[in-house]
Short mmCIF file of C-alpha atoms and ligand atoms in Angstrom, two decimals:
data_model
loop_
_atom_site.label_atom_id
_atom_site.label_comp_id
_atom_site.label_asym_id
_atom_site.label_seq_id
_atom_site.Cartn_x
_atom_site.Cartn_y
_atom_site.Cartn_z
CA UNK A 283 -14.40 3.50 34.17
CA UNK A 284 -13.28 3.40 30.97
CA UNK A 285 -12.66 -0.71 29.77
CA UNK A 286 -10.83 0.21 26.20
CA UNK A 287 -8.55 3.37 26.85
CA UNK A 288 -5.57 3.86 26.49
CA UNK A 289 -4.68 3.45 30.08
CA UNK A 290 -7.67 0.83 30.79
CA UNK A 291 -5.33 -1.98 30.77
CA UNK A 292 -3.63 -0.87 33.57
CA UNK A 293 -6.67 -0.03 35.34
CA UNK A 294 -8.16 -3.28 34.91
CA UNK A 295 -5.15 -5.28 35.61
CA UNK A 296 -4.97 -3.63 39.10
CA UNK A 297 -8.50 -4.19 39.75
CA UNK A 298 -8.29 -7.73 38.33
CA UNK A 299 -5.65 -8.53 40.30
CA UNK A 300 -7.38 -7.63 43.75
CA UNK A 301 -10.29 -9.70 42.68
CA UNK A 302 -8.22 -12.57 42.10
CA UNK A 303 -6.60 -11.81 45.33
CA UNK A 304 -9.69 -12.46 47.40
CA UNK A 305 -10.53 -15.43 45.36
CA UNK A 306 -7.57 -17.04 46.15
CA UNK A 307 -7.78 -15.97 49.98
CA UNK A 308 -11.52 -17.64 50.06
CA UNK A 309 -11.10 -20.26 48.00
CA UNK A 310 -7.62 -21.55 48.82
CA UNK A 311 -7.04 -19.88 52.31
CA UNK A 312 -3.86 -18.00 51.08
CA UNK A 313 -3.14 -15.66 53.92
CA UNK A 314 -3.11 -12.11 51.51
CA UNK A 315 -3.13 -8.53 51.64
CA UNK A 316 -4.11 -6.09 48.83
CA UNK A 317 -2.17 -2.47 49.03
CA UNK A 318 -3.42 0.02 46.85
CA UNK A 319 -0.37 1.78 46.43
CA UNK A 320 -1.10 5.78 45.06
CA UNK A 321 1.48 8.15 43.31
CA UNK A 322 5.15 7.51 45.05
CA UNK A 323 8.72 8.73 44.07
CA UNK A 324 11.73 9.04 45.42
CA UNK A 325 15.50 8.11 45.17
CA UNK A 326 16.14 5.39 41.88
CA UNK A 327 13.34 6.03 39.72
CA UNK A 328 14.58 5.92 36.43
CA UNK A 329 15.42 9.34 34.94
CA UNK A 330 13.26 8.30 31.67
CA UNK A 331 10.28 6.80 33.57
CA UNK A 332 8.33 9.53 32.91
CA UNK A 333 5.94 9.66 36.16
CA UNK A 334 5.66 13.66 37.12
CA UNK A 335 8.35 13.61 39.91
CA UNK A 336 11.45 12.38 37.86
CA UNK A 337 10.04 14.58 34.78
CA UNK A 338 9.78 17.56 36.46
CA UNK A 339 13.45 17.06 38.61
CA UNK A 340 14.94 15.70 35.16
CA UNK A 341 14.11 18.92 33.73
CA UNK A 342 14.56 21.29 36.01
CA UNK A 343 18.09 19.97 36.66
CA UNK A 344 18.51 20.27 33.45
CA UNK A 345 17.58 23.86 32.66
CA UNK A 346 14.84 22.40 30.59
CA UNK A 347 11.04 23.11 30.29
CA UNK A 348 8.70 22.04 32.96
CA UNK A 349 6.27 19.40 30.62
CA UNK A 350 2.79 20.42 32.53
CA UNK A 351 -0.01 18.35 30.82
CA UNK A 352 -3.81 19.85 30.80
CA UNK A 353 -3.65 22.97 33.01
CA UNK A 354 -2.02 21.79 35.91
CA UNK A 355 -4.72 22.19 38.14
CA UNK A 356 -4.94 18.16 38.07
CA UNK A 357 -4.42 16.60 41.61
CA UNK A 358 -1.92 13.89 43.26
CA UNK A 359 -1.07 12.90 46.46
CA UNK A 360 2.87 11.98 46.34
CA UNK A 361 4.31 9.31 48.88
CA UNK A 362 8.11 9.28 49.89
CA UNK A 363 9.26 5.50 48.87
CA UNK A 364 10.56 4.84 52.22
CA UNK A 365 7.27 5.77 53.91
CA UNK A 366 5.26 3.43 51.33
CA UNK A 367 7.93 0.74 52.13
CA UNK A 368 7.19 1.07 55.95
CA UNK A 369 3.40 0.87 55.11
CA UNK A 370 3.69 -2.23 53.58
CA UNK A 371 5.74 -3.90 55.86
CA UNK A 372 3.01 -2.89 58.46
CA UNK A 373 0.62 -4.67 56.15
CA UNK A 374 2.49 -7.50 56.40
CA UNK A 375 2.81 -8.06 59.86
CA UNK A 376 -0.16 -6.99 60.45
CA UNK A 377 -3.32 -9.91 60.96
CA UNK A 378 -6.36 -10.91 59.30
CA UNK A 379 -6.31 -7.47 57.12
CA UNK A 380 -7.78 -9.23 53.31
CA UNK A 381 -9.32 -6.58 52.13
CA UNK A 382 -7.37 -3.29 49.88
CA UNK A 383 -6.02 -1.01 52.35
CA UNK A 384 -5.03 2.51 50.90
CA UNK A 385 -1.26 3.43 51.08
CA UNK A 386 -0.74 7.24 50.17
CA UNK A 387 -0.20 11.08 51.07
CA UNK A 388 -4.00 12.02 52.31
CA UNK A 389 -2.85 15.77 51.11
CA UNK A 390 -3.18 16.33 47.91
CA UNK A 391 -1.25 19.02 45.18
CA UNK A 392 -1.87 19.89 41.75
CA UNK A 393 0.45 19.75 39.38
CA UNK A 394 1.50 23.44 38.74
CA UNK A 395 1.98 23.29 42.40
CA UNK A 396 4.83 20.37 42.08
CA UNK A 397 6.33 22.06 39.73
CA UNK A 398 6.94 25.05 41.72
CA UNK A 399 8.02 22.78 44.35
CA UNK A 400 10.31 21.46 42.70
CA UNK A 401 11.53 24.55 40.82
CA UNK A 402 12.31 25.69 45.23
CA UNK A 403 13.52 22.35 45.72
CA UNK A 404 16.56 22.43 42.60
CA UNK A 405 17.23 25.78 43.66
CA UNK A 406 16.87 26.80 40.06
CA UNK A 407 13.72 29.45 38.15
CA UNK A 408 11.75 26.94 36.08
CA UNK A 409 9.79 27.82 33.00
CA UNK A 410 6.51 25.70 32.11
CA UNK A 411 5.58 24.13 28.57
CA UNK A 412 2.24 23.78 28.44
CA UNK A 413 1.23 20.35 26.32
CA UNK A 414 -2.35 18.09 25.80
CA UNK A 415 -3.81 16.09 28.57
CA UNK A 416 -3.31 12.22 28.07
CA UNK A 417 -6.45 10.31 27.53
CA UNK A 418 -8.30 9.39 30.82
CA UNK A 419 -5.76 11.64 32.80
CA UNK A 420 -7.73 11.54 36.50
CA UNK A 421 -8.64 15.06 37.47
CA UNK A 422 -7.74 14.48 41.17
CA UNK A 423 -6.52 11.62 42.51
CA UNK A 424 -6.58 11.68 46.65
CA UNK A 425 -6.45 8.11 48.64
CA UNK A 426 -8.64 8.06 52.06
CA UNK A 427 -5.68 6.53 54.06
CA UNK A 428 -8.30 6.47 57.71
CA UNK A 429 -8.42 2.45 57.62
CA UNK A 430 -4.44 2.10 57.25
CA UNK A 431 -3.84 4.40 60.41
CA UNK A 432 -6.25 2.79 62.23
CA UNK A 433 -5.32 -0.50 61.32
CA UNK A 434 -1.77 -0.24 60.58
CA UNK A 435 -1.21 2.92 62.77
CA UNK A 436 0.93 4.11 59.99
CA UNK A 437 0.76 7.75 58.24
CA UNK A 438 2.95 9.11 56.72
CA UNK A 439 6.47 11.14 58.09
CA UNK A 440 8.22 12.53 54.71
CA UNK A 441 7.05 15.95 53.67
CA UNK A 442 6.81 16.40 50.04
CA UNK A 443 9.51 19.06 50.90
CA UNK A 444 11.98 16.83 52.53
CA UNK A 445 11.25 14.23 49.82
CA UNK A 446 11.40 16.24 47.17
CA UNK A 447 14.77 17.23 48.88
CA UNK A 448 16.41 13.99 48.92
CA UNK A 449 15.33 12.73 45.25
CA UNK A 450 16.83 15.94 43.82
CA UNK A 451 19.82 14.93 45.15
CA UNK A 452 19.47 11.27 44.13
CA UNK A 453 18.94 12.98 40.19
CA UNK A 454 21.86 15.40 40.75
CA UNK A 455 24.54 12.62 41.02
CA UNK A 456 23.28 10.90 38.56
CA UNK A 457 22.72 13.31 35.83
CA UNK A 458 25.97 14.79 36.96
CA UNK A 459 28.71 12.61 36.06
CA UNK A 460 32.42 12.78 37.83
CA UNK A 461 35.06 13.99 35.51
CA UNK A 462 37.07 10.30 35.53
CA UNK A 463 33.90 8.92 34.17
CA UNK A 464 33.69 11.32 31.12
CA UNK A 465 37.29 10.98 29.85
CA UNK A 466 37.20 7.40 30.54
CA UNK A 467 34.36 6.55 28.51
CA UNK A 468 34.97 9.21 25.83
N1 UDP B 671 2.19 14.98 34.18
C1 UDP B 671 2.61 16.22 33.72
N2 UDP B 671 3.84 16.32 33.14
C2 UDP B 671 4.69 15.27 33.01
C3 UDP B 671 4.26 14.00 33.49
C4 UDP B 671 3.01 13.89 34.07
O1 UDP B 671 1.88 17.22 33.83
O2 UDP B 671 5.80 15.46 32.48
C5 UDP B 671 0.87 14.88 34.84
C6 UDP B 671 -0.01 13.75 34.32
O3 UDP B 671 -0.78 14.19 33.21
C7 UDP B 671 -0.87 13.47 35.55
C8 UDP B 671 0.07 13.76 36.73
O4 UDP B 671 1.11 14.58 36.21
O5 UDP B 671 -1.95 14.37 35.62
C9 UDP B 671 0.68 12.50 37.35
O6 UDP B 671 1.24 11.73 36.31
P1 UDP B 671 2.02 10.37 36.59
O7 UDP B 671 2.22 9.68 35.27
O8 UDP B 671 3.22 10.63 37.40
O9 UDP B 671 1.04 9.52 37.51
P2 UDP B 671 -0.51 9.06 37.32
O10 UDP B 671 -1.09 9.76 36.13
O11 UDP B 671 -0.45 7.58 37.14
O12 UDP B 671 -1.18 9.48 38.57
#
């Protein structure tokens, strides 16, 4: 790991925070659980958040470029929200679980591959810009999710299809705004 990147503090935190976690379980009995939650989209991320998904549907919506960082050939494993949400309800209600249980697609993609999905998925051809690879970018990125269907019994039930699906559609109303709006506010 690197401690001083640009991206360590985020690292860290997480891992901080899931020592601190246990300490506080041992120590003061606080009845925890740690999720490690791995790449997840959906409906209301914020058009600007710049996480792949909403890039990629942003701009393909919008007859824009496709922004691929590196070479594409990167890995993620993408999570529908409402399958993450079930997970950690699970986790929840589920006893004496302390230590990090994984919550994430077990099938992974690279990034070229997204953006051809979601190219399908807007209905629309999609042309790629090619740009530099941010410091510490993870080559592939995969979570083992074995201990939360065993102990949860959870996997996960959205395709990245029918996901991808249903957030394009979130992003089309949005970026598409009804004619009373414009002439209203203009
Ligand atoms: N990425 C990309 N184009 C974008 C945004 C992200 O190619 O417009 C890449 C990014 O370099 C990374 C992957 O997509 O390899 C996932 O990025 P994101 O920020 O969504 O999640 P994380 O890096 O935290 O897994």
């Amino acid at each position: 790991m690197n401690t001083v990147g640009v991206r360590s503090c985020y690292d860290e935190g997480k891992r901080l925070a899931e020592t601190l976690m246990m300490d506080y379980h041992r120590q003061n009995k606080v009845d925890t659980r740690i999720a490690r939650i791995f790449n997840t989209y959906g409906p209301r991320m914020l058009e600007n958040d710049g996480r792949v998904v909403s890039n990629f549907i942003v701009q393909a919506l919008r007859g824009d470029r496709i922004t691929i960082y590196g070479t594409g050939e990167q890995t993620r494993s993408f999570c529908y929200v409402d399958d993450l949400i079930e997970g950690l309800i699970c986790l929840m209600n589920v006893d004496e679980v302390h230590d990090p249980v994984n919550l994430g697609n077990p099938s992974e993609f690279t990034i070229k591959e997204l953006a051809d999905e979601v190219g399908r998925s807007c209905g629309v051809p999609i042309e790629l810009e090619y740009l530099p690879l941010p410091q510490d970018d993870p080559q592939q990125r995969r979570p083992d999710s074995a201990r939360a269907e065993k102990l949860l019994g959870w996997s996960l039930k959205i395709p990245l299809r029918e996901g991808l699906r249903r957030t394009v559609e979130y992003f089309s109303r949005r970026l598409v705004r009804p004619e009373s709006e414009k002439t209203s506010a203009s």
